[in-house]
CSV table of N, CA and C in Angstrom, one decimal:
chain,number,residue,atom,x,y,z
A,1,MET,N,-7.0,14.0,19.5
A,1,MET,CA,-7.8,12.9,19.6
A,1,MET,C,-8.8,12.8,18.6
A,2,ASN,N,-9.1,14.0,17.6
A,2,ASN,CA,-10.1,14.4,16.4
A,2,ASN,C,-9.5,13.5,15.4
A,3,GLY,N,-8.4,13.5,15.3
A,3,GLY,CA,-7.5,12.3,14.2
A,3,GLY,C,-8.1,10.8,14.3
A,4,ILE,N,-7.9,10.5,15.3
A,4,ILE,CA,-8.1,9.1,16.0
A,4,ILE,C,-9.4,8.9,16.0
A,5,GLN,N,-10.1,9.9,16.2
A,5,GLN,CA,-11.8,9.9,16.1
A,5,GLN,C,-12.2,9.9,14.5
A,6,THR,N,-11.8,10.2,13.6
A,6,THR,CA,-11.9,10.0,12.2
A,6,THR,C,-11.5,9.1,11.7
A,7,LEU,N,-10.4,8.4,12.3
A,7,LEU,CA,-9.6,7.3,11.5
A,7,LEU,C,-10.6,5.7,12.2
A,8,SER,N,-11.1,6.1,13.2
A,8,SER,CA,-11.9,5.0,13.9
A,8,SER,C,-13.5,4.7,13.2
A,9,LEU,N,-13.8,6.0,12.8
A,9,LEU,CA,-15.0,6.1,12.0
A,9,LEU,C,-15.1,5.7,10.8
A,10,LEU,N,-13.8,6.0,10.2
A,10,LEU,CA,-13.3,5.2,8.9
A,10,LEU,C,-13.1,4.2,8.7
A,11,SER,N,-12.7,3.4,9.9
A,11,SER,CA,-12.4,2.0,10.0
A,11,SER,C,-13.5,1.4,9.9
A,12,LEU,N,-14.4,1.8,11.0
A,12,LEU,CA,-16.0,1.2,11.0
A,12,LEU,C,-16.8,1.3,9.9
A,13,ILE,N,-16.8,2.5,8.9
A,13,ILE,CA,-17.5,2.3,8.1
A,13,ILE,C,-16.5,0.9,6.7
A,14,PHE,N,-15.4,1.1,7.0
A,14,PHE,CA,-14.7,0.4,6.2
A,14,PHE,C,-15.2,-1.3,6.5
A,15,GLY,N,-15.2,-1.6,7.9
A,15,GLY,CA,-15.7,-2.5,8.3
A,15,GLY,C,-16.7,-3.4,7.8
A,16,ILE,N,-17.8,-2.4,7.7
A,16,ILE,CA,-19.3,-2.5,7.6
A,16,ILE,C,-19.6,-2.6,5.9
A,17,VAL,N,-19.0,-2.3,5.1
A,17,VAL,CA,-18.6,-2.4,3.9
A,17,VAL,C,-18.1,-3.5,3.3
A,18,ILE,N,-17.1,-4.0,4.0
A,18,ILE,CA,-16.1,-5.4,3.6
A,18,ILE,C,-17.3,-6.4,4.2
A,19,LEU,N,-17.9,-6.1,5.5
A,19,LEU,CA,-18.8,-7.0,5.7
A,19,LEU,C,-20.4,-7.4,4.6
A,20,ALA,N,-20.5,-6.3,3.7
A,20,ALA,CA,-21.7,-5.9,3.4
A,20,ALA,C,-21.1,-6.6,1.8
A,21,ASN,N,-20.1,-6.6,1.4
A,21,ASN,CA,-19.4,-7.2,0.3
A,21,ASN,C,-17.9,-7.7,0.5
A,22,PRO,N,-17.9,-8.8,0.9
A,22,PRO,CA,-16.3,-9.4,0.7
A,22,PRO,C,-15.4,-9.5,0.0
A,23,ALA,N,-15.8,-9.3,-1.3
A,23,ALA,CA,-15.2,-9.5,-3.0
A,23,ALA,C,-14.2,-8.2,-2.6
A,24,ILE,N,-14.8,-6.7,-2.0
A,24,ILE,CA,-14.5,-5.8,-2.0
A,24,ILE,C,-12.8,-5.6,-1.2
A,25,LEU,N,-12.8,-6.8,0.0
A,25,LEU,CA,-11.7,-6.7,1.0
A,25,LEU,C,-10.4,-7.7,-0.2
A,26,ALA,N,-11.0,-8.6,-1.2
A,26,ALA,CA,-10.3,-9.3,-1.8
A,26,ALA,C,-9.7,-8.2,-2.9
A,27,TYR,N,-10.4,-7.6,-3.6
A,27,TYR,CA,-9.9,-6.1,-4.6
A,27,TYR,C,-9.0,-5.2,-3.7
A,28,LEU,N,-9.1,-5.2,-2.5
A,28,LEU,CA,-8.4,-4.3,-1.8
A,28,LEU,C,-6.8,-4.7,-1.7
A,29,ILE,N,-7.0,-6.4,-1.2
A,29,ILE,CA,-5.4,-6.9,-0.7
A,29,ILE,C,-5.1,-6.9,-2.1
A,30,ALA,N,-5.5,-7.0,-3.4
A,30,ALA,CA,-5.0,-7.6,-4.5
A,30,ALA,C,-4.2,-6.1,-4.7
A,31,ALA,N,-4.8,-5.0,-4.5
A,31,ALA,CA,-4.5,-3.6,-4.8
A,31,ALA,C,-3.4,-3.0,-3.7
A,32,LEU,N,-3.3,-3.7,-2.8
A,32,LEU,CA,-2.1,-3.4,-1.8
A,32,LEU,C,-0.9,-4.1,-2.3
A,33,PHE,N,-1.0,-5.6,-2.6
A,33,PHE,CA,0.1,-6.2,-3.1
A,33,PHE,C,0.7,-5.6,-4.3
A,34,ILE,N,-0.3,-5.1,-5.6
A,34,ILE,CA,0.2,-4.6,-6.8
A,34,ILE,C,1.1,-3.3,-6.4
A,35,ILE,N,0.4,-2.5,-5.4
A,35,ILE,CA,1.0,-1.3,-4.9
A,35,ILE,C,2.5,-1.5,-4.4
A,36,ILE,N,2.5,-2.5,-3.3
A,36,ILE,CA,4.3,-2.8,-2.8
A,36,ILE,C,4.7,-3.3,-4.1
A,37,GLY,N,4.3,-4.2,-5.0
A,37,GLY,CA,5.2,-4.9,-5.9
A,37,GLY,C,5.7,-3.5,-6.9
A,38,ILE,N,5.0,-2.5,-7.1
A,38,ILE,CA,5.4,-1.3,-8.1
A,38,ILE,C,6.5,-0.6,-7.2
A,39,ASN,N,6.1,-0.5,-6.1
A,39,ASN,CA,7.2,0.4,-5.1
A,39,ASN,C,8.3,-0.3,-5.0
A,40,GLY,N,8.0,-1.9,-4.7
A,40,GLY,CA,9.5,-2.6,-4.5
A,40,GLY,C,10.0,-2.2,-5.5
A,41,LEU,N,9.5,-2.5,-7.1
A,41,LEU,CA,10.3,-2.6,-8.7
A,41,LEU,C,11.0,-1.5,-8.6
A,42,ALA,N,9.9,-0.4,-8.2
A,42,ALA,CA,10.9,1.1,-8.6
A,42,ALA,C,12.1,1.5,-7.6
A,43,PHE,N,11.6,0.8,-6.2
A,43,PHE,CA,12.9,1.3,-5.4
A,43,PHE,C,14.0,0.2,-5.8
A,44,GLY,N,13.7,-1.0,-6.1
A,44,GLY,CA,14.7,-1.6,-6.8
A,44,GLY,C,15.8,-1.3,-7.7
A,45,SER,N,14.6,-0.4,-8.7
A,45,SER,CA,15.8,0.4,-9.9
A,45,SER,C,16.4,1.2,-9.7
A,46,ARG,N,15.8,2.2,-8.6
A,46,ARG,CA,16.9,2.9,-8.1
A,46,ARG,C,18.1,2.6,-7.6
A,47,LEU,N,18.0,1.8,-6.4
A,47,LEU,CA,18.9,1.3,-6.2
A,47,LEU,C,19.7,0.4,-6.9
A,48,SER,N,19.6,0.0,-7.7
A,48,SER,CA,20.5,-0.8,-8.7
A,48,SER,C,21.2,0.4,-9.5
A,49,LYS,N,20.9,1.5,-9.9
A,49,LYS,CA,21.2,2.9,-10.6
A,49,LYS,C,22.3,3.3,-9.6
A,50,ILE,N,21.8,3.5,-8.3
A,50,ILE,CA,23.0,4.3,-7.3
A,50,ILE,C,23.8,3.1,-7.2
A,51,TRP,N,23.9,1.8,-7.0
A,51,TRP,CA,25.0,0.7,-6.9
A,51,TRP,C,25.6,1.2,-8.1
A,52,LYS,N,25.2,1.0,-9.5
A,52,LYS,CA,26.3,1.2,-10.7
A,52,LYS,C,27.1,2.4,-10.7
A,53,VAL,N,26.3,3.4,-10.1
A,53,VAL,CA,27.4,4.6,-10.1
A,53,VAL,C,28.1,4.9,-9.0
A,54,ARG,N,28.1,3.9,-8.1
A,54,ARG,CA,28.7,3.8,-7.0
A,54,ARG,C,30.0,2.9,-7.4
A,55,VAL,N,29.7,2.2,-8.2
A,55,VAL,CA,30.7,1.1,-8.7
A,55,VAL,C,31.7,2.0,-9.7
A,56,LYS,N,31.3,2.5,-10.6
A,56,LYS,CA,31.9,3.6,-11.5
A,56,LYS,C,32.5,4.6,-10.9
A,57,SER,N,32.3,5.1,-10.0
A,57,SER,CA,32.8,6.0,-9.2
A,57,SER,C,34.3,5.5,-8.3
């Protein structure tokens, strides 16, 4: 229950901050997409390396 309360409090603060400055939301969304993109590229390169190793063997 304590973890849920902490998460709820953070969400509330987060919501208030976004209401106060909507530009923050745009930056956060952009950051999220950038992180997903970087992770996707990293995973893709790892996957291709694994695939090459499998093809060679």
